[in-house]
Short mmCIF file of C-alpha atoms in Angstrom, two decimals:
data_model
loop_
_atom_site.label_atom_id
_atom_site.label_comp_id
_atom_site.label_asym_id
_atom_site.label_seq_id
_atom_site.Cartn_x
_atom_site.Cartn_y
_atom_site.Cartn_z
CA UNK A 1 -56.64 10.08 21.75
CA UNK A 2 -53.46 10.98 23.69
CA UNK A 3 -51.46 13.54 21.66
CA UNK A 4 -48.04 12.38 20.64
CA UNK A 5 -44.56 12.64 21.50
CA UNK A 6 -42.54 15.86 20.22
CA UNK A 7 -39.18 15.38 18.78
CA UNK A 8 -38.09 19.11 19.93
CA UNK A 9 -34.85 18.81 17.47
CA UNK A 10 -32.75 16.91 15.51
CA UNK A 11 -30.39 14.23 16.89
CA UNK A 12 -28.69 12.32 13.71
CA UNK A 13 -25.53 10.77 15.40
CA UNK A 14 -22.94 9.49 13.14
CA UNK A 15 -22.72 5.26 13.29
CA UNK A 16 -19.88 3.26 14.66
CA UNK A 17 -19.13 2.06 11.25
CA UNK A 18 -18.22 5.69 9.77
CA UNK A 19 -16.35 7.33 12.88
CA UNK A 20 -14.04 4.28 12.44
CA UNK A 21 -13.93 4.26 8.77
CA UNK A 22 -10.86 6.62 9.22
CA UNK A 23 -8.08 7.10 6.39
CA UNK A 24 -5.11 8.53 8.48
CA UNK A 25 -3.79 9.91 4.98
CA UNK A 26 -7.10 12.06 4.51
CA UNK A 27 -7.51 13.38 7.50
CA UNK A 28 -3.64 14.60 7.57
CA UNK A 29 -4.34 16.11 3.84
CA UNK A 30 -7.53 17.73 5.07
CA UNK A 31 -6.57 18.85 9.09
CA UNK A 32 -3.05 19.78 8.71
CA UNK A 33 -1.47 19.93 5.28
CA UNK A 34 0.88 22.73 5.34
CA UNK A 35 0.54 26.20 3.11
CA UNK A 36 4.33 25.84 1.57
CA UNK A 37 6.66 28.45 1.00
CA UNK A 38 5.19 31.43 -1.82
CA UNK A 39 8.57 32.03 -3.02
CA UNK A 40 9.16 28.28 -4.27
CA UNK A 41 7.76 26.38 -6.44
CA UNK A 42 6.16 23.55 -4.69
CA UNK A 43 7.28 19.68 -5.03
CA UNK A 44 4.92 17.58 -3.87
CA UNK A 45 6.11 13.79 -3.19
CA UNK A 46 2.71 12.45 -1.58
CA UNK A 47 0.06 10.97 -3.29
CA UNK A 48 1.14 6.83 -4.07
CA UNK A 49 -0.06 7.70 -7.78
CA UNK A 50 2.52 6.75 -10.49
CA UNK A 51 0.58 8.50 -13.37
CA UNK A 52 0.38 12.10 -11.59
CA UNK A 53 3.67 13.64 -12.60
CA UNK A 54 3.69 12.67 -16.47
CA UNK A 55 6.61 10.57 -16.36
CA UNK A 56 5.24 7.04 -15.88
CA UNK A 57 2.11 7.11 -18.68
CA UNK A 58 0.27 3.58 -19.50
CA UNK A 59 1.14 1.52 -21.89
CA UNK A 60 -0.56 2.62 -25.23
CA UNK A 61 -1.72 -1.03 -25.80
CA UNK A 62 -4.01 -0.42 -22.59
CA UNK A 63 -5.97 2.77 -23.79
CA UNK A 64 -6.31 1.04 -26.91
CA UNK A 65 -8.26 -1.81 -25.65
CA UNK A 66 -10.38 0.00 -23.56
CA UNK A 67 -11.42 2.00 -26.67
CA UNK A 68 -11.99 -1.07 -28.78
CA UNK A 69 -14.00 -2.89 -25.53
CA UNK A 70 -16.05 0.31 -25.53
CA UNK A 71 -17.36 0.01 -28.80
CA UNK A 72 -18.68 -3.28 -28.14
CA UNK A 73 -19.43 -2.90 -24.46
CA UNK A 74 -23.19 -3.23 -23.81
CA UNK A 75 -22.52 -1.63 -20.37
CA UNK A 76 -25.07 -4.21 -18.76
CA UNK A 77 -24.13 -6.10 -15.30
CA UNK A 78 -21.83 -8.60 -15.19
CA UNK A 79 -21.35 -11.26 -12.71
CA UNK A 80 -21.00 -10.13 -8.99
CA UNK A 81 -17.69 -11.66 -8.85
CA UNK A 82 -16.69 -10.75 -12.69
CA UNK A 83 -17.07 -11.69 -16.04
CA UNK A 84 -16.18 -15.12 -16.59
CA UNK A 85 -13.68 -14.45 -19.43
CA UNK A 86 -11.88 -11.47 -17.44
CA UNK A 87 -11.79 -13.71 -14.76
CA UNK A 88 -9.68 -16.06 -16.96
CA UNK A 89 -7.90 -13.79 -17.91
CA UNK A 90 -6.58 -13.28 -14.49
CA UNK A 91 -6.06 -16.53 -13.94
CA UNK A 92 -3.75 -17.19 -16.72
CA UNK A 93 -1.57 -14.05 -15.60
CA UNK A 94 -1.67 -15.47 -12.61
CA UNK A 95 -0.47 -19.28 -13.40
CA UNK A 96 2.79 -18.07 -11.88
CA UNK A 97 0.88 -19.01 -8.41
CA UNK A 98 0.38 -22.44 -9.26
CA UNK A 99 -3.03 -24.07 -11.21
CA UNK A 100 -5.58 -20.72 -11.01
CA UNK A 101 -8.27 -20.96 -12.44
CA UNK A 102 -11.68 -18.25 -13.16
CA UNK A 103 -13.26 -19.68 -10.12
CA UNK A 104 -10.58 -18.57 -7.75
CA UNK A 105 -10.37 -15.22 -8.78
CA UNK A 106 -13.09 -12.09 -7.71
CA UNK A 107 -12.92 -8.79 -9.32
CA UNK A 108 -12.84 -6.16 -7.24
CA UNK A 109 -13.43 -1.88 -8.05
CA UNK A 110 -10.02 -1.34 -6.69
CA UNK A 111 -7.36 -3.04 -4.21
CA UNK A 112 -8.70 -1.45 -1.40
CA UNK A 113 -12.21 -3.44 -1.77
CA UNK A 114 -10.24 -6.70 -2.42
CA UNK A 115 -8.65 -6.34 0.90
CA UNK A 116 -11.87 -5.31 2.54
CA UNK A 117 -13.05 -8.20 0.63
CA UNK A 118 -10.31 -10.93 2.14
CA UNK A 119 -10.46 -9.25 5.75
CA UNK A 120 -14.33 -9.43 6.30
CA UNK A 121 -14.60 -12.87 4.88
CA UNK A 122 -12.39 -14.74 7.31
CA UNK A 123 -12.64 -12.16 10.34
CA UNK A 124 -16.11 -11.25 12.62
CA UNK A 125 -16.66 -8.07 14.87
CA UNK A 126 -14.21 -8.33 18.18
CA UNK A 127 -11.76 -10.74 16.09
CA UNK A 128 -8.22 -9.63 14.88
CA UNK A 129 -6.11 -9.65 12.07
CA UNK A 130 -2.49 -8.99 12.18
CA UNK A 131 -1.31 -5.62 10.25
CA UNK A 132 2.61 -4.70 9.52
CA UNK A 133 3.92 -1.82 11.05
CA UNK A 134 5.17 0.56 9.16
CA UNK A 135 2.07 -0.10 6.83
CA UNK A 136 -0.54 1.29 4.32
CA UNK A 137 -3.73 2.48 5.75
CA UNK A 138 -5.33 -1.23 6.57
CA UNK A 139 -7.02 0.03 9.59
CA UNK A 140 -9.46 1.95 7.29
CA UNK A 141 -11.51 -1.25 6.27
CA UNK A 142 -11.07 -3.06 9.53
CA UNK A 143 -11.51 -0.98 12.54
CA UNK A 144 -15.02 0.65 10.73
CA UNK A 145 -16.22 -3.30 10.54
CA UNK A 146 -15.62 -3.44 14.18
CA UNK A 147 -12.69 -5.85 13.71
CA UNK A 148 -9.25 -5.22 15.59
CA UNK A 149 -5.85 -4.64 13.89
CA UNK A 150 -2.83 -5.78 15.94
CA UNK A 151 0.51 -4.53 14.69
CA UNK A 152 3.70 -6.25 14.14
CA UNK A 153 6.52 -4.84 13.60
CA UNK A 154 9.02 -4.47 10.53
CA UNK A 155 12.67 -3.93 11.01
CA UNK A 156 14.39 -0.74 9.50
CA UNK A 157 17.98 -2.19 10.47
CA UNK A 158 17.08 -5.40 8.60
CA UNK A 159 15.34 -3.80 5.44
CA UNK A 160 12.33 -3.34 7.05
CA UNK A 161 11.67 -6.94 7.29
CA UNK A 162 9.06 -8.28 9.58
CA UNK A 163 10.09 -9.08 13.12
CA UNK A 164 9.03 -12.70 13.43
CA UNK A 165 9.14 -12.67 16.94
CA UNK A 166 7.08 -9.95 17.19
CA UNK A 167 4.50 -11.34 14.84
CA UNK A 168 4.51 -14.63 16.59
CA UNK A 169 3.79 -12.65 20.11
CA UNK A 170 0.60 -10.69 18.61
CA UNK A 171 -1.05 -13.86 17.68
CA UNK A 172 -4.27 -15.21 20.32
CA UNK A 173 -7.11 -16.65 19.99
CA UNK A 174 -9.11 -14.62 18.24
CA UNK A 175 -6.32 -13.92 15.18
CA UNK A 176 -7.99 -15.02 11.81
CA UNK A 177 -5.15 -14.10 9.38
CA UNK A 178 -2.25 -12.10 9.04
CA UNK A 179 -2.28 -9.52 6.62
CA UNK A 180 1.79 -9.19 4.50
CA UNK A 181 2.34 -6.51 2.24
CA UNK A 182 5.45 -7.13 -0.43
CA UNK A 183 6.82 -5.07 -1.92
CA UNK A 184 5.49 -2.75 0.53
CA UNK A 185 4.22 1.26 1.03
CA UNK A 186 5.54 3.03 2.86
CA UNK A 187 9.14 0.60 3.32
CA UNK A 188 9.49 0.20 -0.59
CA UNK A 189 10.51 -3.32 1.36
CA UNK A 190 10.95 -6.96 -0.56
CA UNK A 191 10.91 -9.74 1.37
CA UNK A 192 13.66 -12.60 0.05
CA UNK A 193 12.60 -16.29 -0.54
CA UNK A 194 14.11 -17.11 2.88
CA UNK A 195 11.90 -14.50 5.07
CA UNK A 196 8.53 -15.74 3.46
CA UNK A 197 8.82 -19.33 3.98
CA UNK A 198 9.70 -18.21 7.82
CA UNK A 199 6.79 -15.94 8.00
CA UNK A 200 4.85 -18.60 5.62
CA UNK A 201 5.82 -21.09 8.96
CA UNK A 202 4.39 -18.96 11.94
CA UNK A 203 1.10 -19.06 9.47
CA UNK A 204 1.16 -23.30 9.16
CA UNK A 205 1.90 -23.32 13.01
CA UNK A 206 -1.19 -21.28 14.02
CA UNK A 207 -3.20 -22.27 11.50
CA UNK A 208 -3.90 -18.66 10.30
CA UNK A 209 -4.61 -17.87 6.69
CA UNK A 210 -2.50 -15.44 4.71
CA UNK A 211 -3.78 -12.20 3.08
CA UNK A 212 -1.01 -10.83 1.08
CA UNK A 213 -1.17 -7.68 -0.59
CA UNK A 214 0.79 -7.51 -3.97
CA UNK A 215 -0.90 -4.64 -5.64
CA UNK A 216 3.08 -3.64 -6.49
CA UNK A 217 3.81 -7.26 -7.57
CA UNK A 218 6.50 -7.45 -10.06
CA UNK A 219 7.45 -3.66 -9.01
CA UNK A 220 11.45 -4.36 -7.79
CA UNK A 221 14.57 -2.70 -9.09
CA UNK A 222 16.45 -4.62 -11.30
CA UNK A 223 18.47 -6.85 -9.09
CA UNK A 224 15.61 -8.13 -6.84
CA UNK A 225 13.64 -10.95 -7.67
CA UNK A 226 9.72 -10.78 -6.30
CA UNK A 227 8.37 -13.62 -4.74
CA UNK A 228 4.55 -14.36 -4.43
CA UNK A 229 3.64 -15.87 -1.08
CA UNK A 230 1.56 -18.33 -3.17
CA UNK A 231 4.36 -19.62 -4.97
CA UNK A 232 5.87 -20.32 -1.70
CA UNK A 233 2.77 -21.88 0.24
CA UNK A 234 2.28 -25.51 0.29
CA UNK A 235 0.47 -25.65 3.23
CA UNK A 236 -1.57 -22.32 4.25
CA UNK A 237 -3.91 -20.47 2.21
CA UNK A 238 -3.03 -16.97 0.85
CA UNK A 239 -5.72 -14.27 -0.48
CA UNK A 240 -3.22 -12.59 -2.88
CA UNK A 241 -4.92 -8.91 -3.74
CA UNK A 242 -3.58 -7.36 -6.97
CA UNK A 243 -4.65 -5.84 -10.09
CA UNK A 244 -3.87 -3.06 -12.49
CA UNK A 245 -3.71 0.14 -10.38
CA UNK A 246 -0.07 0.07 -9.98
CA UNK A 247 1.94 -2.03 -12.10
CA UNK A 248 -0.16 -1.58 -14.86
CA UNK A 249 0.01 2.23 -14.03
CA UNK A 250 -3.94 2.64 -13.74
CA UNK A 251 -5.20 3.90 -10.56
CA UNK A 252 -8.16 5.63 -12.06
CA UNK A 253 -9.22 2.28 -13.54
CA UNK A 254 -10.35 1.00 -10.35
CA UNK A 255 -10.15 -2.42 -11.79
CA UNK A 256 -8.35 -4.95 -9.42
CA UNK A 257 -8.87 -8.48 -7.98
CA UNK A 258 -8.36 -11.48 -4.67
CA UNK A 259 -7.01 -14.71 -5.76
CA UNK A 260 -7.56 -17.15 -3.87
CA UNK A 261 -4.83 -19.79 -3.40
CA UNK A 262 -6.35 -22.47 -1.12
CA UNK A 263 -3.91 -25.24 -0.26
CA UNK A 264 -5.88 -28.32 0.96
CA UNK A 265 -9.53 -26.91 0.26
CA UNK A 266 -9.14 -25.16 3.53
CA UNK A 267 -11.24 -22.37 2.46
CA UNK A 268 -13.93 -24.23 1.49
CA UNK A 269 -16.82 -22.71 4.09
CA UNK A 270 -14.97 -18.85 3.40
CA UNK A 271 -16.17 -19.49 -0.75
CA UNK A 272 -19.25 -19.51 -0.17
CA UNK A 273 -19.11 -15.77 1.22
CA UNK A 274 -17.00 -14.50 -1.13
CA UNK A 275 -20.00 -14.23 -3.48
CA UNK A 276 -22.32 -12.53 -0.75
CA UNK A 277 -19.44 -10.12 -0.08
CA UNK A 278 -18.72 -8.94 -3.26
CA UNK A 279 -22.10 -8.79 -4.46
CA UNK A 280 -22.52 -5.98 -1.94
CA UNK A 281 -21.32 -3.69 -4.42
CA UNK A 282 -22.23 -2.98 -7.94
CA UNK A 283 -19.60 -4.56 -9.80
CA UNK A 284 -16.61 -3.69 -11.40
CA UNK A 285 -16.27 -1.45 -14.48
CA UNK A 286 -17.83 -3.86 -17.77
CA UNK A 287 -15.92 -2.00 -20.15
CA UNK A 288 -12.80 -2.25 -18.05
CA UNK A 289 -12.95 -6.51 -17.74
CA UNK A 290 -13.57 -6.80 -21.63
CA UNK A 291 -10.48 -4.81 -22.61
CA UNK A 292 -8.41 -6.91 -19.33
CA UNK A 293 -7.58 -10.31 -21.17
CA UNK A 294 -5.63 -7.79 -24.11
CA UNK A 295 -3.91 -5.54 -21.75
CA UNK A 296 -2.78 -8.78 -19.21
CA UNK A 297 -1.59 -10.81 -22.39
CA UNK A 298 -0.47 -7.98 -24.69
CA UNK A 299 1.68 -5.28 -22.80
CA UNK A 300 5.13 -6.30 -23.14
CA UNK A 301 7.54 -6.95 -20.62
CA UNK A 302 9.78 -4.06 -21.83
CA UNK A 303 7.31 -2.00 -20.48
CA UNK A 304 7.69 -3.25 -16.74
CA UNK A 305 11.44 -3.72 -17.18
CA UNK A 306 11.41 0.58 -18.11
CA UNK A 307 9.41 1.19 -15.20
CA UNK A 308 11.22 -0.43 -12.97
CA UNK A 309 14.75 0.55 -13.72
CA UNK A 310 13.47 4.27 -13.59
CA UNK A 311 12.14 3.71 -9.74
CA UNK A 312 15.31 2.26 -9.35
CA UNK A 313 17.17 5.23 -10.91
CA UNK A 314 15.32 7.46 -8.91
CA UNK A 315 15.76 5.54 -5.61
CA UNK A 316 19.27 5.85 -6.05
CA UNK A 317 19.27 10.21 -7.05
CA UNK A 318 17.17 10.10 -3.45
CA UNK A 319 19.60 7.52 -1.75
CA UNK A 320 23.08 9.12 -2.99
CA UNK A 321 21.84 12.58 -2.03
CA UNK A 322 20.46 12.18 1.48
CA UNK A 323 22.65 8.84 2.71
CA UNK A 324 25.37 11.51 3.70
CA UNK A 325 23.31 14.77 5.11
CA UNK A 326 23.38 14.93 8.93
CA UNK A 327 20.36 13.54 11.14
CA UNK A 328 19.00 11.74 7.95
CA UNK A 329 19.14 7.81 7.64
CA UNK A 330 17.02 6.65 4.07
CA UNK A 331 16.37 2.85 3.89
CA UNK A 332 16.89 2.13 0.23
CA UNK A 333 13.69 1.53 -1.55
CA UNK A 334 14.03 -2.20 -3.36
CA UNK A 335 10.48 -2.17 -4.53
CA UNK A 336 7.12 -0.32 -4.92
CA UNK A 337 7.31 3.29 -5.20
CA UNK A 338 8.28 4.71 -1.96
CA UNK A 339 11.02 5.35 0.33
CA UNK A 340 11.45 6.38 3.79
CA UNK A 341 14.02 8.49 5.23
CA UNK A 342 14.50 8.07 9.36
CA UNK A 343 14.58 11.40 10.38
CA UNK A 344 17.21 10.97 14.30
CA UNK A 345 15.24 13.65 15.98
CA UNK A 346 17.61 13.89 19.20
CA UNK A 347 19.47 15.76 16.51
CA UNK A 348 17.21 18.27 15.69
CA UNK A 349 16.17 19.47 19.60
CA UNK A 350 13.78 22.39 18.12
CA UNK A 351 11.85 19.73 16.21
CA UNK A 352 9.09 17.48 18.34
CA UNK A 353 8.26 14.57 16.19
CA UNK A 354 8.31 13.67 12.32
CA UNK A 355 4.97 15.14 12.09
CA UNK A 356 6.74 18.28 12.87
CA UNK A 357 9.29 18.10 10.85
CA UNK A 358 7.22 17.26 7.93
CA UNK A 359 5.08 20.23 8.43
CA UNK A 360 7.99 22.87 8.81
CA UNK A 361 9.74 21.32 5.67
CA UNK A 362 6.43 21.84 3.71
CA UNK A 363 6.43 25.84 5.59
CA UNK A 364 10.06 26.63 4.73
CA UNK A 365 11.17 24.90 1.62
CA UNK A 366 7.95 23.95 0.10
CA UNK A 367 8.87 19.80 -0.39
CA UNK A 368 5.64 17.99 0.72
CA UNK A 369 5.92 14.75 2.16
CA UNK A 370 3.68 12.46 4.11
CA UNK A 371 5.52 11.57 7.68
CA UNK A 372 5.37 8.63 9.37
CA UNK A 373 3.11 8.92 11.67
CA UNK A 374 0.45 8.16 9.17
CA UNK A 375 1.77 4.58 8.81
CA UNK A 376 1.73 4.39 12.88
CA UNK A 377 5.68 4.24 12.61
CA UNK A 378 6.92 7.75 13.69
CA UNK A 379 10.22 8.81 12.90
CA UNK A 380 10.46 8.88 9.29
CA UNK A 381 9.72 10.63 6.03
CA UNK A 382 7.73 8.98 2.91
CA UNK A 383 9.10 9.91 -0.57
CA UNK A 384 7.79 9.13 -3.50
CA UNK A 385 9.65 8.05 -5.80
CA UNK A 386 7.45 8.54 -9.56
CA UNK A 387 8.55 12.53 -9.71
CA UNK A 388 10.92 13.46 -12.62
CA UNK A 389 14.44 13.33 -11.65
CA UNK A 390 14.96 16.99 -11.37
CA UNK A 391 12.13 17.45 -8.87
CA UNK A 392 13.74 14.75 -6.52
CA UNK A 393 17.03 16.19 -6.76
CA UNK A 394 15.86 19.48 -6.05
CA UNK A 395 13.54 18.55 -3.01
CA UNK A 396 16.88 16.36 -1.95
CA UNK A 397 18.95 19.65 -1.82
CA UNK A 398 15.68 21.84 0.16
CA UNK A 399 15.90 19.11 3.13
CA UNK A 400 19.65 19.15 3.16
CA UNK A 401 19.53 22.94 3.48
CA UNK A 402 16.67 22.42 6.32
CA UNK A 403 18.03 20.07 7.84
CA UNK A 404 21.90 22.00 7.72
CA UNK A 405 19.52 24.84 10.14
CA UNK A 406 18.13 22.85 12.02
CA UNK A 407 20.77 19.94 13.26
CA UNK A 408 22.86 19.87 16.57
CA UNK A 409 25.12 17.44 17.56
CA UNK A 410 25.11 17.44 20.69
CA UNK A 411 27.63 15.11 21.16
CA UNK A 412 30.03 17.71 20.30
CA UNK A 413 28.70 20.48 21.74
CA UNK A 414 29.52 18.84 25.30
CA UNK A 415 32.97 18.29 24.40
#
């Protein structure tokens, strides 16, 4: 008997799937976050989580009913794609979309897995989707699935609205949908009426699907109105992901959802792998989608209408302070949670890139920020806008003293 083959060592290689898999957020926070500045207390204006400063709790109404559904939670599996009756429930918060109804929504364990949901059902390996640029970290679930993201490009001079003719440019023969995000992280961006039914028209002319990310639906200071693109679609279909995480201030729930607003049964074929899709995972939380029909029907409007105007409040402390500081140009935040703050580097000739800048801010005056380059838009600064009002005012007047060291005009110095 011929003796076998040796394996002389170990040679585990990593797949495709999980060197792609990258979070650009993650690995900044884990490779380069910066060590701050001992003799200040640190503000940290990072993390897209409205609940981790205090200041923005959940409704009481929504603890409440999770306690109550716990009692007479049997914990057992539900239906891959959700209960039936939280899947209603949905669907009548939803009506503002048009006729929804428990068949066209899927539960999801978080927003991220109903856009990984919505991407790999209408898109195969070496096919693209079009992603917004500045944007949140969509590249995560679709380069790791050995699908190709093609950016567009938003417009800071216009609100950062998208650039249609950009958009239209990135779109060939192997685009399956275009991915929208409104109101957007990191812009803080709301896209009027007028802008959706233009983008809503480059969709119907290349026959390309909408997935539109609303996780911050409803989340717009007080004198913007938020549009769905499904209220606006009468032709294409949109895959609207949403859920509790952020308006309902409950990231830790993990409890979110894809509705899908077909126009023409167009998505009839994509249905059917919905169910295979989302049956790849164990199912959302059961104790979570018995308590969801009481918190989507009974937490009051007030509630949102607080919220908001606080964002808005704080948007403006952040706005007011920084419009006027040298080498600094902040967008105004009209929705979500975020702002950025263009950073003209020619200004600061010691200072590389916003990465840099960033990183030396963090070093100096201990503010912590996430720059731009995260969002594959370099050039600006995220803030976010959920600390208390002191914090931001404070980590306003740090920057301005940075950025007082740091700036030359050098339009003056050639005088």
């Amino acid at each position: 008997m011929a003796a076998s083959k040796i394996i002389k060592k170990w040679n585990i290689l990593p797949t495709e799937f999980s060197k792609n898999s990258i979070n650009p957020l993650r690995l900044l926070w884990e490779t380069q976050q910066p060590k701050g500045n001992p003799k200040l207390k640190e503000i940290h204006l990072q993390p897209g989580d409205p609940t981790l400063y205090g200041n923005f709790p959940p409704h009481p109404i929504i603890a409440k009913a999770i306690s109550d559904a716990a009692l007479n939670d049997k914990f057992s599996y539900v239906e891959c794609l959700g209960s039936r009756i939280a899947r209603q429930a949905v669907a009548d918060y939803s009506q503002h979309m048009g006729k929804i109804t428990a068949d066209d929504i899927i539960l999801t364990t978080g927003c991220s897995m109903a856009v990984e949901v919505a991407i790999r059902s209408l898109a195969n390996p070496d096919e693209n989707v079009l992603v917004p640029r500045p944007s949140w970290n969509y590249s995560t679930w679709i380069h790791g699935s050995g699908i190709l993201a093609k950016y567009y490009n938003l417009n800071p001079e216009k609100e950062w609205e998208i650039d249609l003719e950009d958009l239209q440019n990135k779109i060939d023969k192997k685009t399956k949908a275009i991915i929208v995000n409104s109101p957007g992280n990191p812009c803080g961006n709301v896209f009027s009426k007028n802008h959706i039914l233009d983008i809503i028209e480059i969709a119907e002319k290349n026959c390309l699907p909408i997935i539109s990310d609303e996780i911050y639906e409803f989340f717009t200071i007080p004198s913007v109105k938020f549009y769905s693109f499904a209220t606006l679609s009468k032709t294409v279909p949109v895959l609207v992901c949403s859920g509790l995480t952020k308006r309902f201030l409950t990231p830790g729930i993990r409890l979110d959802w894809v509705i899908v607003n077909d126009r023409g049964d167009k998505l009839k074929e994509i249905r059917k792998g919905f169910q295979n899709i989302a049956g790849r995972n164990f199912y959302p939380n059961s104790t979570v989608q018995h308590a969801l029909p009481k918190i989507l029907s009974e937490v009051p409007q007030s509630f949102f209408d607080k919220n908001n105007q606080m964002i808005h409040n704080n948007a403006k402390i952040v706005y007011d302070r920084l419009k006027n500081v040298p080498g600094l140009n902040p967008i105004m935040s009209k929705g979500a949670i975020y702002m950025l703050i263009g950073i003209k580097l020619e200004k600061f000739p010691n200072i590389n890139s916003s990465l840099e800048f960033m990183q030396r801010l963090a070093n100096e005056q201990s503010v912590f920020t996430f720059p731009s380059e995260v969002f594959n838009f370099p050039g600006f600064l995220r803030f976010v806008l959920t600390s208390h009002d002191e914090a931001l005012v404070e980590a306003c007047e740090r920057l301005s003293k940075f950025c007082e060291k740091y700036y030359k005009d050098k339009t003056y110095e050639t005088l």
